[in-house]
XYZ file of N, CA and C in Angstrom:
459
model
N -4.406 -9.753 0.015
C -3.090 -9.405 0.520
C -2.103 -9.381 -0.624
N -1.161 -8.487 -0.533
C -0.139 -8.403 -1.559
C 1.193 -8.810 -0.946
N 1.849 -9.729 -1.559
C 3.179 -10.133 -1.133
C 4.088 -9.966 -2.333
N 5.127 -9.168 -2.167
C 6.058 -8.924 -3.258
C 7.404 -9.510 -2.861
N 7.926 -10.448 -3.648
C 9.231 -11.014 -3.287
C 10.346 -9.997 -3.519
N 11.317 -10.020 -2.643
C 12.502 -9.184 -2.811
C 13.593 -10.089 -3.354
N 14.060 -9.773 -4.544
C 15.057 -10.616 -5.209
C 16.345 -9.818 -5.358
N 17.408 -10.369 -4.835
C 18.723 -9.744 -4.964
C 19.546 -10.654 -5.857
N 19.987 -10.118 -6.981
C 20.790 -10.935 -7.893
C 22.074 -10.205 -8.249
N 23.066 -10.964 -8.643
C 24.325 -10.391 -9.085
C 25.328 -10.103 -7.989
N 24.942 -10.244 -6.757
C 25.849 -9.983 -5.637
C 25.621 -11.070 -4.587
N 26.402 -12.136 -4.681
C 26.212 -13.288 -3.795
C 26.401 -12.937 -2.324
N 27.370 -12.059 -2.018
C 27.627 -11.673 -0.638
C 26.421 -10.925 -0.064
N 25.889 -9.980 -0.830
C 24.726 -9.221 -0.387
C 23.518 -10.146 -0.220
N 23.340 -11.079 -1.150
C 22.227 -12.022 -1.078
C 22.326 -12.883 0.186
N 23.525 -13.357 0.476
C 23.740 -14.180 1.666
C 23.443 -13.390 2.936
N 23.889 -12.142 2.998
C 23.633 -11.302 4.166
C 22.136 -11.025 4.315
N 21.487 -10.766 3.205
C 20.044 -10.522 3.238
C 19.305 -11.758 3.746
N 19.682 -12.925 3.249
C 19.049 -14.174 3.689
C 19.239 -14.399 5.191
N 20.450 -14.148 5.696
C 20.707 -14.325 7.134
C 19.936 -13.299 7.959
N 19.852 -12.085 7.460
C 19.153 -11.020 8.173
C 17.667 -11.322 8.289
N 17.098 -11.945 7.275
C 15.656 -12.209 7.279
C 15.209 -13.084 8.445
N 16.030 -13.961 8.917
C 15.635 -14.839 10.012
C 15.848 -14.254 11.390
N 16.288 -13.008 11.483
C 16.654 -12.418 12.774
C 15.605 -11.427 13.271
N 15.783 -10.994 14.507
C 14.915 -9.957 15.081
C 15.093 -8.659 14.293
N 16.319 -8.384 13.888
C 16.585 -7.190 13.084
C 15.848 -7.293 11.743
N 15.758 -8.503 11.209
C 15.008 -8.729 9.973
C 13.537 -8.429 10.164
N 12.999 -8.787 11.323
C 11.598 -8.481 11.643
C 11.388 -6.971 11.652
N 12.305 -6.238 12.275
C 12.205 -4.780 12.311
C 12.288 -4.202 10.905
N 13.172 -4.770 10.085
C 13.322 -4.306 8.711
C 12.018 -4.489 7.938
N 11.429 -5.676 8.043
C 10.188 -5.945 7.318
C 9.060 -5.049 7.818
N 9.045 -4.774 9.121
C 8.041 -3.879 9.677
C 8.213 -2.467 9.118
N 9.438 -2.011 9.015
C 9.695 -0.682 8.448
C 9.291 -0.634 6.978
N 9.563 -1.690 6.243
C 9.159 -1.755 4.827
C 7.632 -1.714 4.726
N 6.936 -2.458 5.572
C 5.476 -2.452 5.553
C 4.900 -1.078 5.863
N 5.430 -0.438 6.886
C 4.957 0.903 7.256
C 5.202 1.891 6.121
N 6.369 1.771 5.489
C 6.693 2.648 4.366
C 5.715 2.427 3.207
N 5.466 1.177 2.843
C 4.584 0.869 1.721
C 3.159 1.381 1.980
N 2.643 1.154 3.179
C 1.303 1.634 3.522
C 1.261 3.162 3.445
N 2.291 3.823 3.964
C 2.335 5.293 3.936
C 2.348 5.816 2.501
N 3.100 5.160 1.618
C 3.158 5.611 0.225
C 1.808 5.445 -0.467
N 1.183 4.296 -0.284
C -0.126 4.045 -0.906
C -1.156 5.040 -0.371
N -1.179 5.225 0.931
C -2.140 6.132 1.567
C -1.912 7.576 1.121
N -0.669 7.999 1.104
C -0.336 9.377 0.733
C -0.745 9.684 -0.705
N -0.365 8.806 -1.624
C -0.718 9.036 -3.036
C -2.228 9.026 -3.238
N -2.901 8.065 -2.601
C -4.348 7.950 -2.772
C -5.053 9.202 -2.254
N -4.632 9.696 -1.100
C -5.263 10.904 -0.548
C -4.975 12.131 -1.414
N -3.900 12.090 -2.195
C -3.587 13.170 -3.136
C -4.317 12.997 -4.467
N -5.079 11.903 -4.609
C -5.821 11.666 -5.837
C -4.969 11.114 -6.960
N -3.927 10.340 -6.599
C -3.007 9.808 -7.605
C -2.916 8.287 -7.519
N -2.643 7.655 -8.670
C -2.450 6.204 -8.694
C -1.033 5.866 -8.255
N -0.690 4.588 -8.280
C 0.624 4.196 -7.752
C 1.774 4.723 -8.602
N 1.488 5.121 -9.838
C 2.522 5.706 -10.703
C 2.638 7.220 -10.517
N 1.743 7.787 -9.700
C 1.755 9.230 -9.476
C 0.870 10.007 -10.438
N 0.106 9.325 -11.256
C -0.795 9.971 -12.226
C -2.131 10.274 -11.536
N -2.732 11.442 -11.832
C -4.037 11.755 -11.229
C -5.103 10.732 -11.639
N -5.987 10.410 -10.696
C -7.094 9.506 -10.995
C -8.048 10.165 -11.988
N -8.692 9.342 -12.775
C -9.773 9.809 -13.636
C -10.862 10.368 -12.722
N -11.500 11.459 -13.134
C -12.509 12.114 -12.313
C -13.751 11.270 -12.067
N -14.540 11.718 -11.104
C -15.805 11.052 -10.808
C -16.787 11.268 -11.956
N -17.687 10.337 -12.128
C -18.745 10.487 -13.136
C -19.678 11.613 -12.671
N -20.372 12.272 -13.609
C -21.303 13.344 -13.216
C -22.347 12.879 -12.192
N -22.860 11.672 -12.364
C -23.871 11.144 -11.438
C -23.285 10.969 -10.027
N -22.058 10.429 -9.951
C -21.441 10.219 -8.644
C -21.033 11.551 -8.011
N -20.643 12.529 -8.834
C -20.332 13.860 -8.300
C -21.541 14.443 -7.576
N -22.723 14.307 -8.191
C -23.950 14.802 -7.560
C -24.216 14.083 -6.238
N -24.012 12.787 -6.247
C -24.197 11.989 -5.027
C -23.259 12.466 -3.930
N -21.990 12.644 -4.246
C -21.011 13.102 -3.252
C -21.350 14.496 -2.743
N -21.708 15.381 -3.672
C -22.034 16.756 -3.304
C -23.224 16.794 -2.342
N -24.192 15.924 -2.565
C -25.381 15.842 -1.712
C -25.002 15.572 -0.251
N -23.898 14.837 -0.058
C -23.434 14.505 1.293
C -22.288 15.414 1.761
N -22.032 16.485 0.996
C -21.000 17.442 1.383
C -19.572 16.946 1.192
N -19.405 15.966 0.321
C -18.065 15.428 0.061
C -17.432 16.160 -1.119
N -16.100 16.308 -1.120
C -15.422 16.956 -2.255
C -15.670 16.193 -3.554
N -15.746 16.934 -4.651
C -16.004 16.303 -5.948
C -14.899 16.578 -6.970
N -13.976 17.473 -6.664
C -12.954 17.860 -7.643
C -11.780 16.900 -7.726
N -11.512 16.193 -6.641
C -10.356 15.285 -6.606
C -10.804 13.918 -6.103
N -10.493 12.886 -6.872
C -10.817 11.516 -6.463
C -9.820 11.095 -5.397
N -10.324 10.726 -4.215
C -9.415 10.310 -3.137
C -9.919 9.084 -2.371
N -10.994 8.470 -2.852
C -11.571 7.257 -2.248
C -12.047 7.464 -0.817
N -12.260 8.703 -0.423
C -12.657 8.947 0.951
C -14.096 9.441 0.998
N -14.978 8.560 1.423
C -16.359 8.960 1.647
C -16.643 8.881 3.142
N -16.505 7.698 3.691
C -16.620 7.529 5.143
C -15.258 7.317 5.796
N -14.248 7.003 5.002
C -12.903 6.792 5.537
C -12.615 5.376 5.991
N -13.553 4.454 5.789
C -13.341 3.106 6.302
C -12.330 2.308 5.494
N -12.310 2.468 4.173
C -11.431 1.629 3.367
C -9.953 1.980 3.597
N -9.612 3.244 3.468
C -8.198 3.599 3.600
C -7.697 3.458 5.032
N -8.566 3.630 6.020
C -8.115 3.399 7.396
C -7.955 1.903 7.670
N -8.531 1.068 6.803
C -8.383 -0.389 6.949
C -7.091 -0.896 6.305
N -6.378 -0.030 5.584
C -5.111 -0.422 4.958
C -4.062 -0.622 6.047
N -3.443 -1.782 6.060
C -2.465 -2.088 7.105
C -1.426 -3.075 6.568
N -0.565 -3.522 7.442
C 0.452 -4.510 7.058
C 0.711 -5.448 8.226
N 1.269 -6.581 7.884
C 1.693 -7.580 8.874
C 3.095 -8.000 8.476
N 4.011 -7.953 9.417
C 5.384 -8.319 9.073
C 5.849 -9.502 9.902
N 6.671 -10.285 9.280
C 7.361 -11.393 9.932
C 8.826 -11.244 9.572
N 9.661 -12.134 10.020
C 11.096 -11.964 9.775
C 11.474 -12.166 8.314
N 10.597 -12.810 7.529
C 10.950 -13.069 6.136
C 9.993 -12.456 5.129
N 8.923 -11.787 5.590
C 8.002 -11.181 4.637
C 7.164 -10.105 5.291
N 6.567 -9.303 4.437
C 5.600 -8.310 4.879
C 4.401 -8.409 3.943
N 3.222 -8.364 4.519
C 1.988 -8.421 3.731
C 1.240 -7.111 3.924
N 0.789 -6.545 2.821
C 0.027 -5.308 2.846
C -1.398 -5.676 2.454
N -2.355 -5.265 3.268
C -3.727 -5.693 3.007
C -4.725 -4.751 3.676
N -5.997 -5.004 3.420
C -7.083 -4.245 4.018
C -7.785 -5.118 5.053
N -7.980 -4.582 6.239
C -8.762 -5.283 7.253
C -10.204 -5.398 6.748
N -10.899 -6.453 7.100
C -12.256 -6.651 6.582
C -13.319 -5.824 7.316
N -13.181 -4.490 7.266
C -14.174 -3.623 7.894
C -15.353 -3.418 6.941
N -16.578 -3.399 7.468
C -17.745 -3.233 6.587
C -17.881 -1.804 6.074
N -18.452 -1.669 4.897
C -18.746 -0.383 4.290
C -19.913 0.248 5.057
N -19.835 1.559 5.312
C -20.896 2.255 6.066
C -22.243 2.193 5.334
N -22.210 2.328 3.990
C -23.462 2.343 3.227
C -23.997 0.948 2.979
N -23.084 -0.010 2.815
C -23.499 -1.366 2.507
C -22.650 -2.331 3.332
N -23.096 -2.699 4.537
C -22.298 -3.552 5.426
C -21.948 -4.927 4.857
N -22.597 -5.326 3.766
C -22.270 -6.610 3.148
C -20.946 -6.539 2.375
N -20.508 -5.310 2.050
C -19.248 -5.121 1.322
C -18.169 -4.728 2.318
N -17.033 -5.419 2.275
C -15.933 -5.094 3.185
C -14.848 -4.316 2.450
N -13.944 -3.716 3.210
C -12.867 -2.912 2.632
C -12.029 -3.663 1.602
N -11.634 -4.929 1.846
C -10.852 -5.620 0.808
C -11.613 -5.759 -0.514
N -12.903 -6.015 -0.436
C -13.707 -6.142 -1.658
C -13.811 -4.795 -2.369
N -14.071 -3.746 -1.602
C -14.180 -2.413 -2.186
C -12.848 -2.019 -2.827
N -11.749 -2.270 -2.137
C -10.426 -1.932 -2.664
C -10.147 -2.684 -3.962
N -10.521 -3.955 -3.999
C -10.308 -4.753 -5.207
C -11.018 -4.126 -6.399
N -12.275 -3.770 -6.228
C -13.042 -3.204 -7.337
C -12.554 -1.806 -7.716
N -12.201 -0.986 -6.731
C -11.671 0.344 -7.037
C -10.337 0.248 -7.776
N -9.528 -0.727 -7.400
C -8.213 -0.884 -8.022
C -8.324 -1.333 -9.483
N -9.441 -1.923 -9.858
C -9.637 -2.317 -11.251
C -9.722 -1.084 -12.148
N -10.329 -0.024 -11.643
C -10.536 1.195 -12.432
C -9.412 2.212 -12.229
N -8.960 2.326 -10.997
C -7.934 3.322 -10.653
C -6.845 2.611 -9.858
N -5.733 2.348 -10.489
C -4.661 1.534 -9.899
C -3.941 2.287 -8.773
N -4.409 2.110 -7.553
C -3.791 2.794 -6.418
C -2.982 1.852 -5.541
N -3.286 0.567 -5.578
C -2.664 -0.391 -4.674
C -1.441 -0.987 -5.349
N -0.300 -0.347 -5.145
C 0.930 -0.834 -5.747
C 2.105 0.046 -5.365
N 3.272 -0.405 -5.740
C 4.509 0.331 -5.483
C 5.164 0.641 -6.820
N 5.757 1.803 -6.919
C 6.425 2.187 -8.162
C 7.942 2.047 -8.026
N 8.654 2.384 -9.077
C 10.119 2.210 -9.093
C 10.800 3.034 -8.000
N 10.296 4.214 -7.723
C 10.877 5.045 -6.658
C 10.679 4.386 -5.296
N 9.484 3.831 -5.076
C 9.224 3.113 -3.821
C 10.184 1.939 -3.665
N 10.390 1.196 -4.746
C 11.281 0.032 -4.705
C 12.710 0.462 -4.376
N 13.164 1.574 -4.960
C 14.509 2.079 -4.641
C 14.620 2.436 -3.157
N 13.572 3.044 -2.619
C 13.590 3.404 -1.195
C 13.566 2.161 -0.308
N 12.835 1.138 -0.728
C 12.819 -0.120 0.023
C 14.202 -0.762 -0.017
N 14.853 -0.727 -1.167
C 16.224 -1.258 -1.262
C 17.156 -0.503 -0.320
N 16.979 0.811 -0.212
C 17.817 1.607 0.700
C 17.568 1.196 2.155
N 16.318 0.917 2.500
C 16.003 0.433 3.858
C 16.734 -0.876 4.111
N 16.677 -1.795 3.141
C 17.347 -3.095 3.279
C 18.847 -2.904 3.449
N 19.445 -2.045 2.638
C 20.890 -1.806 2.731
C 21.271 -1.243 4.097
N 20.438 -0.360 4.664
C 20.723 0.186 5.995
C 20.728 -0.913 7.052
N 19.778 -1.821 6.968
C 19.708 -2.912 7.940
C 20.873 -3.891 7.759
N 21.266 -4.114 6.531
C 22.418 -4.994 6.292
C 23.675 -4.355 6.870
N 23.824 -3.052 6.693
C 24.979 -2.338 7.278
C 24.985 -2.474 8.801
N 23.812 -2.287 9.430
C 23.716 -2.412 10.895
C 24.116 -3.814 11.359
N 23.708 -4.802 10.598
C 23.912 -6.192 11.026
C 25.309 -6.702 10.750
N 25.961 -6.221 9.689
C 27.203 -6.870 9.256
C 28.412 -5.953 9.197
N 28.265 -4.704 9.503
C 29.443 -3.813 9.471
C 29.942 -3.502 10.850
C-alpha cells in the first residue's frame, strides 16, 4: 500500500482548515475523490505504456515478445496487460484522514502462487508505473482547495 502524506506549509489558516476538514464526512468524500483520481491516473498512464513521469516504458525483451505473440497479445507497447488481473486489482481505500492506494491480492492466472501486489512490486522495480507526478500533485491540491472552499466559504 502506498500512503503519501499531504503537507501544507506556509499558510496556517489553510492548514487549520485542512486539518478540520479531514475529520469530517466531507473530508471522507475528499479523500475518496483523491483516491479515485490517483488510481485513474496510474491506470491511464500504464495502459498507454508510460511510467508515472509520462515516459514510455522500455520495450519487451525479444523472448517475451515471442511469448506474448504466441498468445495473441500486443508486443509493440508495454502495458502490463496479459490477463488483466493486476491492473484490475488496483484500488484505493479512503478514510477521513487518509487514502491508501494498493493492489488487491488476486492470484496471477499463469502462476496462482503470485498475487497482484507481488507482481506489481516486481514490475515497478523495472518500470516505475506506481506513483504520482508533479501534475498529479497539483490536481490533488486543487481537489483539496475545492473541498476547503465548500466547507469554509
